[in-house]
XYZ file of C-alpha atoms in Angstrom:
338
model
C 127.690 90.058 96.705
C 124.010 89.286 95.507
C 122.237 89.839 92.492
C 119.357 91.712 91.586
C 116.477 90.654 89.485
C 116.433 92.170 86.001
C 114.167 94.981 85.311
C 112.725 95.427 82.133
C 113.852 97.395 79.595
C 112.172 100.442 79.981
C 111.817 100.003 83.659
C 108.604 99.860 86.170
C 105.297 102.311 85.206
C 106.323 104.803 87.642
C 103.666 106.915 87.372
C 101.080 105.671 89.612
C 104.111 103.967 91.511
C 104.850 107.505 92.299
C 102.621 109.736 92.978
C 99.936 107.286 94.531
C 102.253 106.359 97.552
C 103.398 110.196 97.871
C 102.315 111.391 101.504
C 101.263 115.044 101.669
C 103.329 117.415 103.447
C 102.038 120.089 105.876
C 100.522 119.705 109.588
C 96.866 119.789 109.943
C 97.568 122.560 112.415
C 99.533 125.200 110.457
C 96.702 124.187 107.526
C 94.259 125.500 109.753
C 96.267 128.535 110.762
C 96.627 129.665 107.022
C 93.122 129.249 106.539
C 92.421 131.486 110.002
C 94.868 133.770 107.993
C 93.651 133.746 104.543
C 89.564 133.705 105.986
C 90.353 136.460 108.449
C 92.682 138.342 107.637
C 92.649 138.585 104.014
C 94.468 137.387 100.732
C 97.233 140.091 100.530
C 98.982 138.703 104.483
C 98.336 135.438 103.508
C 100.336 135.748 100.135
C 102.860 136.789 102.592
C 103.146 133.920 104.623
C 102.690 131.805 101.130
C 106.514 132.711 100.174
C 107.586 130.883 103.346
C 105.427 127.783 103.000
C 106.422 127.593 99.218
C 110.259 128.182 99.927
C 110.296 125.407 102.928
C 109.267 123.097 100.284
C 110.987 124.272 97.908
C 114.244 123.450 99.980
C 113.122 119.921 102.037
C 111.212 118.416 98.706
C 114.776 117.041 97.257
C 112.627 114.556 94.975
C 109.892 116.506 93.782
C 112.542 119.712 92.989
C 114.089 117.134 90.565
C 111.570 115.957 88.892
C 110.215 119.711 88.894
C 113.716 120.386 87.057
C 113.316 117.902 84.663
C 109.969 119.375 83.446
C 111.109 123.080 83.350
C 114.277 121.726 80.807
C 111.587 120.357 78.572
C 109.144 123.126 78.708
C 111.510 126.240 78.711
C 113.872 124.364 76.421
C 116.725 125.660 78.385
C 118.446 124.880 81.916
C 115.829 126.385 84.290
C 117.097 128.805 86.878
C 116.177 128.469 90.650
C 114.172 131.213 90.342
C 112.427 129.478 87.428
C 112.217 126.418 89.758
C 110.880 128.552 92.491
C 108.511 130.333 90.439
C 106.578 127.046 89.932
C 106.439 126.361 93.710
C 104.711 129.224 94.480
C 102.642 129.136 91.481
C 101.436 125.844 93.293
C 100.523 127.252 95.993
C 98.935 130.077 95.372
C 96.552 127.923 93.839
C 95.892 125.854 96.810
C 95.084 129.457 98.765
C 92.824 130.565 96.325
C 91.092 126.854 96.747
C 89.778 128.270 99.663
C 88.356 131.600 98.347
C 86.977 129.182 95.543
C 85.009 126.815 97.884
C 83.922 129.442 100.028
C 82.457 131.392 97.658
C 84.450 134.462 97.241
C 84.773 134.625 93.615
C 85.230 138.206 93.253
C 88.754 138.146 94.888
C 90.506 136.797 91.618
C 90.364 138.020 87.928
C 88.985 135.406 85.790
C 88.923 135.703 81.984
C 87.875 132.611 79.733
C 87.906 131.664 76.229
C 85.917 128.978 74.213
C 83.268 129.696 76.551
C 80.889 128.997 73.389
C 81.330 125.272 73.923
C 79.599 125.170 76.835
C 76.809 127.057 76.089
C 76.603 125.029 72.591
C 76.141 121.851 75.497
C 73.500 123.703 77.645
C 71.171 124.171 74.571
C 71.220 120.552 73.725
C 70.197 119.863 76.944
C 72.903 117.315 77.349
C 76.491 117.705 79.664
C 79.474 117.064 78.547
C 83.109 115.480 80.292
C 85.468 117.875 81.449
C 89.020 116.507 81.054
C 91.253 118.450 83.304
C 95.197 118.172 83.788
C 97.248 118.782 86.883
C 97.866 122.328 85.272
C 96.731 124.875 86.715
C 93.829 124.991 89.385
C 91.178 122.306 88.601
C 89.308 123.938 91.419
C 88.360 126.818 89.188
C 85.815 124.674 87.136
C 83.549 125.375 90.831
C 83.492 128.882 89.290
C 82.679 127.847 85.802
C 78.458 127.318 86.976
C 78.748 131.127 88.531
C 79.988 132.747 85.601
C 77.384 130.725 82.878
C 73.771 130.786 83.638
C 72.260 127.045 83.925
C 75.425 125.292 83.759
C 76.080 122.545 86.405
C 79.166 120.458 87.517
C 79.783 117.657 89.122
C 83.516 116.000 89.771
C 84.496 112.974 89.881
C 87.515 112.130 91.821
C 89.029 109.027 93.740
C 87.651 108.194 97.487
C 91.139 109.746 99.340
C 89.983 113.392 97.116
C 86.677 113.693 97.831
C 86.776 112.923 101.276
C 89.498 116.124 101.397
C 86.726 117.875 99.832
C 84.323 116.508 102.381
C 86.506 117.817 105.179
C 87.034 121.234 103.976
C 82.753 120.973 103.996
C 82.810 119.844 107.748
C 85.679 122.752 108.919
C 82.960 125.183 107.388
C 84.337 126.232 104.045
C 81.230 125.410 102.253
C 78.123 127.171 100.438
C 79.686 126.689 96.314
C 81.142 123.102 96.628
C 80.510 120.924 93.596
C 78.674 117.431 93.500
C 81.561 114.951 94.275
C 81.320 111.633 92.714
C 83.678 108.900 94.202
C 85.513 107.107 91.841
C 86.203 103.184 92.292
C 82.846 101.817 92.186
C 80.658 100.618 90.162
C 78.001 103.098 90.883
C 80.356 106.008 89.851
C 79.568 105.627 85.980
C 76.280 105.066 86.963
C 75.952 108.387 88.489
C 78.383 110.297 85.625
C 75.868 109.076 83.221
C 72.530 110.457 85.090
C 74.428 113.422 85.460
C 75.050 113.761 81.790
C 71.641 112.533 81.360
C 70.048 115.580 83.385
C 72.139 118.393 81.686
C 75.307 118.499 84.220
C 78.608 118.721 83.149
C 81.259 116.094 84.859
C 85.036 116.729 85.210
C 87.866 115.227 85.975
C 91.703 114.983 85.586
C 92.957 112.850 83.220
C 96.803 113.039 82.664
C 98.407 110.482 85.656
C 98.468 106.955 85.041
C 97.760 104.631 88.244
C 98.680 101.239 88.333
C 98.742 98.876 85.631
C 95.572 100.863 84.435
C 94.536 101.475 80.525
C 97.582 103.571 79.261
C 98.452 104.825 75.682
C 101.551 106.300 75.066
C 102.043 109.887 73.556
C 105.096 111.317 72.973
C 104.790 114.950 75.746
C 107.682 117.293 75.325
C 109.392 115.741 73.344
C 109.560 111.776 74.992
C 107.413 108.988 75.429
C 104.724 109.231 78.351
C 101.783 107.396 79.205
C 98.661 108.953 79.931
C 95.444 107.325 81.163
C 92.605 105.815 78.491
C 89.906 105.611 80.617
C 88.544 108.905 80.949
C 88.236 109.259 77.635
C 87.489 105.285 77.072
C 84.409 106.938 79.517
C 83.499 109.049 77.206
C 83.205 106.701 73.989
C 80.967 104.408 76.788
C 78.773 106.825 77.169
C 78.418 108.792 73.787
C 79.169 112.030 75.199
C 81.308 115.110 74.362
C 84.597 115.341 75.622
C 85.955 119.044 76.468
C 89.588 119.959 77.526
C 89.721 121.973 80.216
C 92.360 123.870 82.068
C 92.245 127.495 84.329
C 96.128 129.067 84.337
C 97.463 130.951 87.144
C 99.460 134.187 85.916
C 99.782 135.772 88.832
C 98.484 137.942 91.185
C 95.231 137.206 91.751
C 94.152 136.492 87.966
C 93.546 133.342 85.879
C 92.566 132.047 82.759
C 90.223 129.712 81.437
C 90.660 127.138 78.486
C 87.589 125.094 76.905
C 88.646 123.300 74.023
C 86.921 120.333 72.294
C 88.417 117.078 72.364
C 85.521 114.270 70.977
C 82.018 114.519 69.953
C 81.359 110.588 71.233
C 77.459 111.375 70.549
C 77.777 111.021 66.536
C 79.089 107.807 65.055
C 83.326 107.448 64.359
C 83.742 107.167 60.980
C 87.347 105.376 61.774
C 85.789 103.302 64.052
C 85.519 103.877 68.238
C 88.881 102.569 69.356
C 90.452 104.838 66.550
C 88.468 107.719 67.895
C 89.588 107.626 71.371
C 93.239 107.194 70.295
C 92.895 110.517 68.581
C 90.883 112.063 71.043
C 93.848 110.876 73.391
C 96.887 112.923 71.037
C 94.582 115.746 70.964
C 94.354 115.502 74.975
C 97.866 115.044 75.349
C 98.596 118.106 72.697
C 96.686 120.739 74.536
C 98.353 120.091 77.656
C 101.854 120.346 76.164
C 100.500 123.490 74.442
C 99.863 125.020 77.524
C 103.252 123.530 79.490
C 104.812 125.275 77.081
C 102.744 128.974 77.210
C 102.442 128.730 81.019
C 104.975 126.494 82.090
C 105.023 127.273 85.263
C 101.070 125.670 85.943
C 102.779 122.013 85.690
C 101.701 120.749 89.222
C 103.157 116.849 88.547
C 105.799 116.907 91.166
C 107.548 113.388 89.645
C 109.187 112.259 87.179
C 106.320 111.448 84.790
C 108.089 110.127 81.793
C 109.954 107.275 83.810
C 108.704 103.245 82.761
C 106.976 105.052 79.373
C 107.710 102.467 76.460
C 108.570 103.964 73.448
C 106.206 105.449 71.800
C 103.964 103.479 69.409
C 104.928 100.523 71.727
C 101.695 98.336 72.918
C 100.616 99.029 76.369
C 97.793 96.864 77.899
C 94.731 98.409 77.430
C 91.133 97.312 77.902
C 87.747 98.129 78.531
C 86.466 101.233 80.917
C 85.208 99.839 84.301
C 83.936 102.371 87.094
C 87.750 101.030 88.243
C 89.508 102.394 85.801
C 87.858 104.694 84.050
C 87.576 108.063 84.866
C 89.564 110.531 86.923
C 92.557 107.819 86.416
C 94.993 110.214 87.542
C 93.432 111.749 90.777
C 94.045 109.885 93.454
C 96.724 110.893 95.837
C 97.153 113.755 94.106
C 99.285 116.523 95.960
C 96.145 119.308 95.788
């Protein structure tokens, strides 16, 4: 009988351990058969077909329907029910469909309201963009949408290489005409760019809530434990002396979804508390929205793994340094299941 080397005390960061290595599931062929069905034949067949797709996985996805499980007992404060468990499934994908409505254009199929809309017309009349943080809750996709609804408002995303070459693809299959500026995270040029883009008046977003690697991390306590959520995007922020705006769109059904601006930072005036103090705030604040909205629309939580596993607790010190086009960012993009 052998041994096995001790792990530490609160275990491995999981998060990026996770989700990074995840391989997506789905055949390039049946993707391009839903998008034959959704393009040709409409939303209301393909929403059909949808509660197939959505209960396959739902049944072969053993690991993700766990973790799924785990999250629905902390945001419904109650044991979830499969139809609870099921409900966030297709709440999933129905977002994915409507991705393709999104990038082709065809805004007018879905019901979008918004609120706090003011902030970014407050950021258009200084001339100056803003960040976008984003969460995997709801459909990130939406903020394509945000330039059509508000005159002379621009957006860029930036996302890891494996992301925006998705993007890129949907492009070359000819679902194109209203896709964003994608700027590829992971090099050195990337902050360059986010800052010209600031610079000339566009807003940048990009998803901030998944750890990856041994990455800046702060803890927060989310739902009531310890997790770690990325510093970089908002370390990004502080960098470059910019406003930092929560973001999130929420699927309730049907064809309609909501929109959430909320302001995180003002980087652009001095912190009276100091910088690093500022972006630990700014950070809690992040982290508080999102559980906000787990808990009002629980059912938009689209982190299919356990994301409190190898979390410290909370106060502990986590490693934590300055932004880099590496880690800075859209730390919690990359691979994602979208």
């Amino acid at each position: 009988m052998t041994s096995r080397p001790a792990e530490s005390a609160t275990g491995p960061r999981a998060s990026g351990a996770q989700w990074a290595q995840e391989r997506e599931r789905g055949s390039p062929t049946l993707l391009r058969m839903m998008m034959w069905v959704a393009l040709r034949l409409g939303r209301p067949p393909a929403r059909c077909i949808l509660y197939l797709i959505a209960a396959y996985f739902f049944a072969f996805a053993p690991a993700a329907r766990r973790s799924a499980r785990e999250y629905l007992r902390r945001s419904l404060g109650r044991e979830p029910t499969a139809r609870d468990r099921f409900r966030q499934v297709f709440a999933f994908a129905s977002t994915i469909l409507d991705r393709l409505y999104l990038v082709r254009g065809r805004f007018a199929l879905l019901e979008v309201t918004a609120e706090g809309e003011e902030l970014m017309h407050a950021a258009v009349a200084r001339g100056r963009g803003a960040l976008l943080l984003g969460a995997h809750l709801g459909s990130f996709e939406m903020m394509s949408a945000v330039g059509r609804r508000q005159p002379g408002v621009r957006v860029a995303v930036a996302m890891y290489e494996d992301n925006a070459n998705r993007v890129r693809a949907l492009v070359r299959a000819g679902i194109q005409g209203n896709v964003p500026e994608i700027i590829p995270l992971g090099h050195l040029e990337a902050m360059l760019r986010i800052r010209d883009c600031l610079n000339e008046g566009t807003f940048v977003g990009m998803l901030a809530d998944r750890t990856i690697g041994e990455s800046p991390a702060q803890v927060v306590s989310f739902l009531g434990a310890p997790a770690l959520f990325p510093s970089g995007p908002m370390r990004a922020a502080a960098a470059l002396r910019c406003e930092a705006i929560f973001i999130t769109c929420l699927y309730r059904g049907g064809n309609r979804y909501h929109v959430v601006f909320r302001q995180l930072a003002d980087f652009s005036h001095p912190c009276a508390g100091g910088r690093e103090a500022a972006v630990r705030e700014a950070i809690e604040r992040y982290v508080a929205l999102v559980e906000e909205y787990c808990r009002s629309d629980p059912w938009n939580w689209f982190n299919f793994y356990d994301f409190w596993h190898g979390a410290p607790a909370a106060g502990a010190a986590v490693a934590d340094a300055p932004t880099t086009a590496a880690s800075s960012g859209e730390d919690g993009t990359r691979g994602a299941p979208r």
